[in-house]
Coordinates of C-alpha atoms in Angstrom, one line a residue:
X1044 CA 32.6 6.7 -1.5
X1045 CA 29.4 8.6 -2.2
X1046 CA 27.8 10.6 1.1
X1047 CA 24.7 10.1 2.0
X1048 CA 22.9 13.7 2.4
X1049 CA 20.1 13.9 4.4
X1050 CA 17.2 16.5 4.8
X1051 CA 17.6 19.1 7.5
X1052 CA 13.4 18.8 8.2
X1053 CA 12.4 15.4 7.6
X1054 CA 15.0 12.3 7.2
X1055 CA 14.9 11.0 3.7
X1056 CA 18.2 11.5 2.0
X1057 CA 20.1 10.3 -1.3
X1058 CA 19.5 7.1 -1.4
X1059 CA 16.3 8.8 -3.5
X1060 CA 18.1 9.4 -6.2
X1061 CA 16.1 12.1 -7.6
X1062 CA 15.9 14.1 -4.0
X1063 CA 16.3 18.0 -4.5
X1064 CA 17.4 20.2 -1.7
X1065 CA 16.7 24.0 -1.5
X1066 CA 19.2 26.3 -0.2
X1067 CA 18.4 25.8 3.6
X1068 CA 19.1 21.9 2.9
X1069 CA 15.5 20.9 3.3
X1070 CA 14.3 18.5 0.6
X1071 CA 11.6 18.7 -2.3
X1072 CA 9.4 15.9 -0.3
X1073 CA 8.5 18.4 2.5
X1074 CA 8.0 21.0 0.1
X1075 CA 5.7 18.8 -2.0
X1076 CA 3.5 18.2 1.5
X1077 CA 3.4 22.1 2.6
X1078 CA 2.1 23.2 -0.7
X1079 CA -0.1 20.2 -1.9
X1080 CA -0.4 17.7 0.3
X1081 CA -1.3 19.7 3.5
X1082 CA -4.1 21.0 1.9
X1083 CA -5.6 17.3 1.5
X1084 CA -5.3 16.7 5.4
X1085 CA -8.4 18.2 7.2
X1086 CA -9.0 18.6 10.9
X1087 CA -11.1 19.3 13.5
X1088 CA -14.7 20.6 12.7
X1089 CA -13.7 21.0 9.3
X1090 CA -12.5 17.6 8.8
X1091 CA -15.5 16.2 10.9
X1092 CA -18.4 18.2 9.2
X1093 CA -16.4 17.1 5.5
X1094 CA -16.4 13.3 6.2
X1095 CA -20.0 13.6 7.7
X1096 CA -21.2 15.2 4.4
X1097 CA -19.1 12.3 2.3
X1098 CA -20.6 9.6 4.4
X1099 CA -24.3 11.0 4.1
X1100 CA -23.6 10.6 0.3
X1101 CA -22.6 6.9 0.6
X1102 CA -25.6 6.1 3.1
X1103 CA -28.3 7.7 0.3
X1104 CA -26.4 6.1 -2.7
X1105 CA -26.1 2.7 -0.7
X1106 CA -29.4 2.9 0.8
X1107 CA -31.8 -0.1 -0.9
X1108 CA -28.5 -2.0 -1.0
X1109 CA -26.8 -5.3 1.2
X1110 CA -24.0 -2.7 1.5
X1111 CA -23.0 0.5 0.9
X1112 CA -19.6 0.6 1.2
X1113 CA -16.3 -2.2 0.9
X1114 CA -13.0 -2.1 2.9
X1115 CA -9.9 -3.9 2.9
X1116 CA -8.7 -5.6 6.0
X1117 CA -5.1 -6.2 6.1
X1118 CA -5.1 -6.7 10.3
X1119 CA -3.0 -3.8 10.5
X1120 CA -3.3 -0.3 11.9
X1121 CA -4.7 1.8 9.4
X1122 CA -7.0 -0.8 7.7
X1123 CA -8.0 -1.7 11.6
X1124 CA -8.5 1.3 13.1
X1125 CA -10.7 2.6 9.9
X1126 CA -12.7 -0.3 10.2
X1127 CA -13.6 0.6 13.9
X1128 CA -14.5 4.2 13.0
X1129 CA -16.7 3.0 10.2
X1130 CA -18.8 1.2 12.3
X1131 CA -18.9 4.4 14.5
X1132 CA -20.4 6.4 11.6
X1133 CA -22.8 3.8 10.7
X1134 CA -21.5 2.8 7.7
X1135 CA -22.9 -0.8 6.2
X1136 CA -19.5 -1.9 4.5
X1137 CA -18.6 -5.5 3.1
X1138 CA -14.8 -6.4 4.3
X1139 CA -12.6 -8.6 2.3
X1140 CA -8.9 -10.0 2.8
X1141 CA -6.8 -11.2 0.8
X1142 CA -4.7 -14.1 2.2
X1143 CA -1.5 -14.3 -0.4
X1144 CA -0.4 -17.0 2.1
X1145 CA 2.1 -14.9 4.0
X1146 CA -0.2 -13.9 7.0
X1147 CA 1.3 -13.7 10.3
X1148 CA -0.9 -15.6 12.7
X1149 CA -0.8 -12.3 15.0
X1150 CA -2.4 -11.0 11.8
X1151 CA -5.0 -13.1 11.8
X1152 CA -6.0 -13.2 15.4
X1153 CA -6.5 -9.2 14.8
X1154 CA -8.2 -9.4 12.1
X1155 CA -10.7 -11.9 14.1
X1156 CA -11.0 -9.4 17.0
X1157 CA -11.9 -6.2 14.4
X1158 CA -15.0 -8.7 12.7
X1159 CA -15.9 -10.1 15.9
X1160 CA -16.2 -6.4 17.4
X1161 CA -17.9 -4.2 14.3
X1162 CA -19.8 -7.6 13.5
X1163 CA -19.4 -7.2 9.8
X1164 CA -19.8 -9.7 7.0
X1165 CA -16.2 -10.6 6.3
X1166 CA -14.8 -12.0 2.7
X1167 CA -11.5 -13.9 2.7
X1168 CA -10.1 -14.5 -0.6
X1169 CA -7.5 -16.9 -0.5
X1170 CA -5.3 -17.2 -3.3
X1171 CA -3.6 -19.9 -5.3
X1172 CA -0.6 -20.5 -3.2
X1173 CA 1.1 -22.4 -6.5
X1174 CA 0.3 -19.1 -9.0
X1175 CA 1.1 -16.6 -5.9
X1176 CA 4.3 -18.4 -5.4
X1177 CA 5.3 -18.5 -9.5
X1178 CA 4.8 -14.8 -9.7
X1179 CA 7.0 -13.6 -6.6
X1180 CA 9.1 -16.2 -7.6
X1181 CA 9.3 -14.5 -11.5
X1182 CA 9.9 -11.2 -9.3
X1183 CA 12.7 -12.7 -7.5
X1184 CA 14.3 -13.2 -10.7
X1185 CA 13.5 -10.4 -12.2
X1186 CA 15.3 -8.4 -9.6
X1187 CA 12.9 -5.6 -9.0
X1188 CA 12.7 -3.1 -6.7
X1189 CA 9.0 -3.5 -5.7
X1190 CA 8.8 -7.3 -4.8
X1191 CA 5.4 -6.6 -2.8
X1192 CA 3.8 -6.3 -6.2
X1193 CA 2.1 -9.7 -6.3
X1194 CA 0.1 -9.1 -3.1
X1195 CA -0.5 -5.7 -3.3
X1196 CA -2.1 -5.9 -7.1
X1197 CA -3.8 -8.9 -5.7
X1198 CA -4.9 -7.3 -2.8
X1199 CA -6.4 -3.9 -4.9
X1200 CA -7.7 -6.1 -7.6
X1201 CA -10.1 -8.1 -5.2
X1202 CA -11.4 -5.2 -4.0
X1203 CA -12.6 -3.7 -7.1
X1204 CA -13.5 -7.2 -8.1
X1205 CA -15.6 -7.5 -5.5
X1206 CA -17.0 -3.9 -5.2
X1207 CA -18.7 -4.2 -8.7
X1208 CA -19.9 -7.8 -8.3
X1209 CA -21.7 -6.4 -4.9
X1210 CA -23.3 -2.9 -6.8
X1211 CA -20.6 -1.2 -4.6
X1212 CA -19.3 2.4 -5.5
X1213 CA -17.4 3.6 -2.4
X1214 CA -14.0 2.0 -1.6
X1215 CA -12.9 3.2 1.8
X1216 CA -9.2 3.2 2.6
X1217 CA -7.0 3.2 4.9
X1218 CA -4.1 5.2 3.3
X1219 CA -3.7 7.9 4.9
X1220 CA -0.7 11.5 4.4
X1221 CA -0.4 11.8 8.0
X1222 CA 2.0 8.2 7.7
X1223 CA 2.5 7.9 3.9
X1224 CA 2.6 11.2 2.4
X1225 CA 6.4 10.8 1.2
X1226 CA 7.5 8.6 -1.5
X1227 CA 10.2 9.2 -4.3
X1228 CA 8.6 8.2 -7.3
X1229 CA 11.7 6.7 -8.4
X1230 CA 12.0 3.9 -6.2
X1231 CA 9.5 1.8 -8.1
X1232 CA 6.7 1.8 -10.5
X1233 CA 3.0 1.5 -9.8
X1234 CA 1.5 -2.0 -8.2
X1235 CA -1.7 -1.3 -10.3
X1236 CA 0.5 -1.7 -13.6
X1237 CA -1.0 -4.9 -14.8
X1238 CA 1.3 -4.7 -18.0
X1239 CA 4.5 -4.6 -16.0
X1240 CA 3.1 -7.6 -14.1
X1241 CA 2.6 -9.8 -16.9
X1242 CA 5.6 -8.7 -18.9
X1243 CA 7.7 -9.9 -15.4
X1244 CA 5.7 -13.1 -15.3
X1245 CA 5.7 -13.9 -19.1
X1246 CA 9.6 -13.8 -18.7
X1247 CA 10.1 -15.8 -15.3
X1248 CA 7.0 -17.4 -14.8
X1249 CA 6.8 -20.8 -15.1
X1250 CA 2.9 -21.3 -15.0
X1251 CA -0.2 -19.8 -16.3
X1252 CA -1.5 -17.4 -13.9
X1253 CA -5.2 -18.7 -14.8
X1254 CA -6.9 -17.4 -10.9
X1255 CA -5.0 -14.4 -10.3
X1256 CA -7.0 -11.7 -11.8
X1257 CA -5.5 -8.1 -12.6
X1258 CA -7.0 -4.9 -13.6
X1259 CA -6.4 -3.4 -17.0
X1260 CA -5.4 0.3 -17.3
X1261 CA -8.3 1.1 -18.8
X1262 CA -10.7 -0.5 -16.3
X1263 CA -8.2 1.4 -13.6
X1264 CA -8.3 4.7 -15.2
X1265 CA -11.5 5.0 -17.3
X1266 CA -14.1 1.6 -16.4
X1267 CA -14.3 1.7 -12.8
X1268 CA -14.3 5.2 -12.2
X1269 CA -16.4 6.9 -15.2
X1270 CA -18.7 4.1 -16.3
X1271 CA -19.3 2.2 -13.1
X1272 CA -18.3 5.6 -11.3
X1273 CA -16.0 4.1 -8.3
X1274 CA -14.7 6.4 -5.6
X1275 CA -12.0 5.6 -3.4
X1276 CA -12.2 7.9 -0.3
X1277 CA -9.7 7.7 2.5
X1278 CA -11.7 8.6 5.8
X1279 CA -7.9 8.7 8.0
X1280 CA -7.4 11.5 6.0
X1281 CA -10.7 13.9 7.9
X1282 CA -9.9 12.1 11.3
X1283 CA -6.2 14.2 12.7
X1284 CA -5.0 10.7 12.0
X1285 CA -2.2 9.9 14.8
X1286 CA -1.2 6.1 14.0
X1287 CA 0.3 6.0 18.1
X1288 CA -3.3 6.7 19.8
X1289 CA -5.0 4.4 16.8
X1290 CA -2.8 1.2 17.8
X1291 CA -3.7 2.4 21.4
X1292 CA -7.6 2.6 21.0
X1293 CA -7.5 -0.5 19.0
X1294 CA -5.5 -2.6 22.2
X1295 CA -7.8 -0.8 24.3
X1296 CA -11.4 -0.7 22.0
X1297 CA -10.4 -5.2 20.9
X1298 CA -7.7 -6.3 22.8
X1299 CA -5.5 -5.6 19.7
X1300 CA -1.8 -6.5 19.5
X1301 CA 0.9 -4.5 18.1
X1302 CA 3.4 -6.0 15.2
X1303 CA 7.1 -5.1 15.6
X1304 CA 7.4 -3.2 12.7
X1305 CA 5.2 -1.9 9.9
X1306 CA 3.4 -4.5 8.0
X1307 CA 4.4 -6.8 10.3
X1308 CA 1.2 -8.3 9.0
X1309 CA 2.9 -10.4 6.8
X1310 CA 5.6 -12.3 6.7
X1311 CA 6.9 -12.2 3.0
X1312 CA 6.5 -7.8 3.4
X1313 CA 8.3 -8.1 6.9
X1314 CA 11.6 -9.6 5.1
X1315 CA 10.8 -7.6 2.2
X1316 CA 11.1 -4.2 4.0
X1317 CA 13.6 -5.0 5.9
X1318 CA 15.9 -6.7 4.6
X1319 CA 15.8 -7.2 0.6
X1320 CA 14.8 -3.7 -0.1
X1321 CA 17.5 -2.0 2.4
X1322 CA 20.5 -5.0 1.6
X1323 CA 19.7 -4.8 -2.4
X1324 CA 18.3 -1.5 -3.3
X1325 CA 19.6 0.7 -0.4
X1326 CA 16.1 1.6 0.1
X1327 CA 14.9 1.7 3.6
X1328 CA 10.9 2.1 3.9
X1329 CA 11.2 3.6 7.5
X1330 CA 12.6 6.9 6.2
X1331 CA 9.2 7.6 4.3
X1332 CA 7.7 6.4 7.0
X1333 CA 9.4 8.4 9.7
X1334 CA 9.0 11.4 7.2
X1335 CA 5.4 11.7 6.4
X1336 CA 5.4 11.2 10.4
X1337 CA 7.3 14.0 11.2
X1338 CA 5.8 16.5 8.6
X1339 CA 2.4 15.4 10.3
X1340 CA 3.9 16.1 13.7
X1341 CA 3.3 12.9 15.1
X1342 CA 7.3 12.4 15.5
X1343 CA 10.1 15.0 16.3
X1344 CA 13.0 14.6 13.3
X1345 CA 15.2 13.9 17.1
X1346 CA 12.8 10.8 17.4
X1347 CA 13.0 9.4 13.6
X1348 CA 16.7 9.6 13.8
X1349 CA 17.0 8.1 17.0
X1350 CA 14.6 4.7 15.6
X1351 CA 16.3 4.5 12.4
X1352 CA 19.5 4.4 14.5
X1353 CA 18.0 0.4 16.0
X1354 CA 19.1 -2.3 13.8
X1355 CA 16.1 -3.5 11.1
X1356 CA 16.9 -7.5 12.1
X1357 CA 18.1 -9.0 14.8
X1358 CA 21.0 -12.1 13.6
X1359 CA 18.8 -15.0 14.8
X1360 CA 15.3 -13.3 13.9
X1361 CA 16.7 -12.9 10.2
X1362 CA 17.7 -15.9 10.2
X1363 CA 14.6 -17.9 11.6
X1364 CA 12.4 -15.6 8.5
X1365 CA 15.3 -16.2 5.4
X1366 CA 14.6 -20.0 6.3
X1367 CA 10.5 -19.3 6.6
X1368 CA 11.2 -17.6 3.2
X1369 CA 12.6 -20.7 1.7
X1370 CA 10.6 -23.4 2.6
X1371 CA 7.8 -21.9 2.1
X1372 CA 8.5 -20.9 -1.7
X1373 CA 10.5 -23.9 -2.4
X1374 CA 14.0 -22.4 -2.7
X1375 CA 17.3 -23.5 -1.6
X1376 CA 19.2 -21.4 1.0
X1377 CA 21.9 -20.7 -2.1
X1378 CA 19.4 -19.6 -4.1
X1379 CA 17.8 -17.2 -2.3
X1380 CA 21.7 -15.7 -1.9
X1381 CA 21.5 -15.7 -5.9
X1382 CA 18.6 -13.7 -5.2
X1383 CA 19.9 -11.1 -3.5
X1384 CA 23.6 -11.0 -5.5
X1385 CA 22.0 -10.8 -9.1
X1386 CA 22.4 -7.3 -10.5
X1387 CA 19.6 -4.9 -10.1
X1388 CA 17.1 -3.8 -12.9
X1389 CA 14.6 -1.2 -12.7
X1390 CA 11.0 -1.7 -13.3
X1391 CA 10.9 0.1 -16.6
X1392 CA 13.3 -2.3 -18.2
X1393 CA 10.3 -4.6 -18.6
X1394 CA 7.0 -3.5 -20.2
X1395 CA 4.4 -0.6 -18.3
X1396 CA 2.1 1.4 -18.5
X1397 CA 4.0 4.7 -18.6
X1398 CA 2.7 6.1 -21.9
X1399 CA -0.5 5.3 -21.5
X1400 CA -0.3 7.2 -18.1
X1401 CA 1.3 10.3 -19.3
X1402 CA -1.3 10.5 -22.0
X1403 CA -3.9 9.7 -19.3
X1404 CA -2.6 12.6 -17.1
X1405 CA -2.7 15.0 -20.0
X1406 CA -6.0 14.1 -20.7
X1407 CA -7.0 14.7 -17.4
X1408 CA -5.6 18.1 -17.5
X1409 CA -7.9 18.6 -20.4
X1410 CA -10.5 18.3 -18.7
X1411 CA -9.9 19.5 -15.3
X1412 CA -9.6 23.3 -17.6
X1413 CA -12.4 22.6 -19.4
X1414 CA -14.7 21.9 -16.1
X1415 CA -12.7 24.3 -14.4
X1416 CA -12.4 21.9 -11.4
X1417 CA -9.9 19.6 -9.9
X1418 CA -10.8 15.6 -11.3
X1419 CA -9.1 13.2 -9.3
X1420 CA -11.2 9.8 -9.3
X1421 CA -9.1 7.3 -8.9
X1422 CA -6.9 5.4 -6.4

């Protein structure tokens, strides 16, 4: 039996398989944050006077248009609370959901209060349940790590979708370092990697995915950022982001009401998270999240330990969800055991973009010598 070691900082652990520990047993993740990823956090005056002079940019370059911004709403904390703030800088943004067909009708009733309050122009794209459910379906099969692909692809690919049918450079974001800053690259491949997507499909899909829309590499690397010259700027980031006094100024600020857990938004990611991922993969999400937390300071390592101590799933509350799951897409209650029994396969067993990526990077590195400057235009 194989023993689980676990940072002596932060709480991630083996179950990253590529984890490195230095000799005090504290892990390559929280030395990635204190020499990179720190340095892209800003704070008081700094971070205020940095995101003032990024926002006077969008409000000239938005100026003689309907808007001058876009933003994803997702009715949960980060995406919420951004939203809020926006308003607060006087930003003019268009807001657009994506309904997969798994929102949580908490979700929605949030997502009603944060339109209702900023009074913004709100687009809801709602999805082809029948192509949605034949490409989870297809991941299902396929026995990936990163189920959460369909709707997450979905949900970036509407954005830019609608940014440039709108004249819209600026794609404001709520990812944020102070929550998400650790992830082991190993764990899964990319959600923008349209290729991987359709190699999963073409082999377990069943029907042509003739709504869904994806995003090529080269319109993600290359299109959207140098021709149509797309930024994606994550305000959180400037902001001493603290995600426990954002859900508490949203309750306060809208009457908002907390989810359980993490993207407790929707219901397909809740069972995802929390029970496919951590029963399957040995992968459990609130370790990065927990983390990125404590490396932030928002959470004592004492704290993280003591929460990933609770149980992820109550008996009767994973029940009442596995047989949500399988009504919903169709599936028998043995078949979703099938599911979770069928051997594992990494993402890079079907086609990606990897090469094209590595060469990508290179190039960028090119560049970045020749300008002498740091180039980092995409999401």
């Amino acid at each position: 039996m194989t023993l689980i070691k676990v940072c002596k900082r932060c709480v991630m652990d083996t179950s990253d398989a590529e984890i490195v520990f230095d000799e005090a047993g504290v892990c390559n993740h929280c030395h990635k944050f204190d020499s990179l990823q720190s340095a892209q956090l800003f704070s008081g005056v700094d971070g205020q006077q940095r995101l003032a002079e990024i926002v006077d940019q969008i409000k000239r370059e938005g100026a003689d248009k309907e808007y001058d911004c876009i933003i994803g709403l997702s009715g949960g904390v980060d995406s919420s609370f951004l939203a809020l703030k926006v308003k607060d800088l006087g930003l003019r943004p268009l807001v657009v959901h994506v309904d997969a067909g798994w929102n949580t009708e908490l979700a929605v009733s949030n997502i009603e209060k944060v339109i209702n309050y900023c009074g913004y122009d709100l687009h809801t794209h709602v999805m082809n349940w029948e192509e949605v459910r034949d490409l989870q379906l297809a991941y299902m099969k396929a026995a990936v790590a990163n189920q959460d692909v369909p709707q997450d692809h979905a949900y970036f690919s509407s954005m830019y979708h609608f940014a440039v049918k709108n004249d819209i450079r600026y794609i404001l974001s709520g990812g944020n370092l102070a929550t998400e800053a650790v992830f082991p690259e190993g764990w899964h491949g990319s959600a923008m990697d349209a290729i991987n997507l359709h190699a999963i499909h073409d082999k377990y899909g069943t029907r042509p995915l003739r709504d869904y829309k994806t995003i090529s590499f080269f319109e993600y690397y290359f299109w959207y950022p140098f021709v149509k010259g797309m930024r994606t700027v994550r305000p959180l980031n400037y902001m001493d982001y603290d995600k426990g006094v954002a859900e508490s100024y949203l309750r306060e600020t809208i009457g908002y009401r907390s989810y359980a857990r993490k993207h407790g938004e929707s219901a397909f990611t809740k069972l995802f998270q929390n029970y496919y991922l951590p029963t399957k993969f040995g992968y459990d999400k609130r370790k990065l999240h927990y983390s990125s937390m404590i490396l932030s300071r928002q959470m004592t390592r004492e704290q993280a330990m003591a929460k990933l101590a609770e149980p992820l799933y109550s008996a009767e509350e994973l029940a009442l969800d596995i047989e949500y799951f399988c009504k919903k897409m169709r599936v028998t209650h043995e078949q979703f055991q099938e599911f979770m029994r069928a051997p594992i396969h990494d993402y890079t067993e079907f086609a990606n973009w990897g090469a094209r990526q590595k060469f990508a990077k290179k190039m960028q590195l090119v560049v970045q010598r020749a300008l002498g400057r740091r180039i980092n235009v995409y999401s």
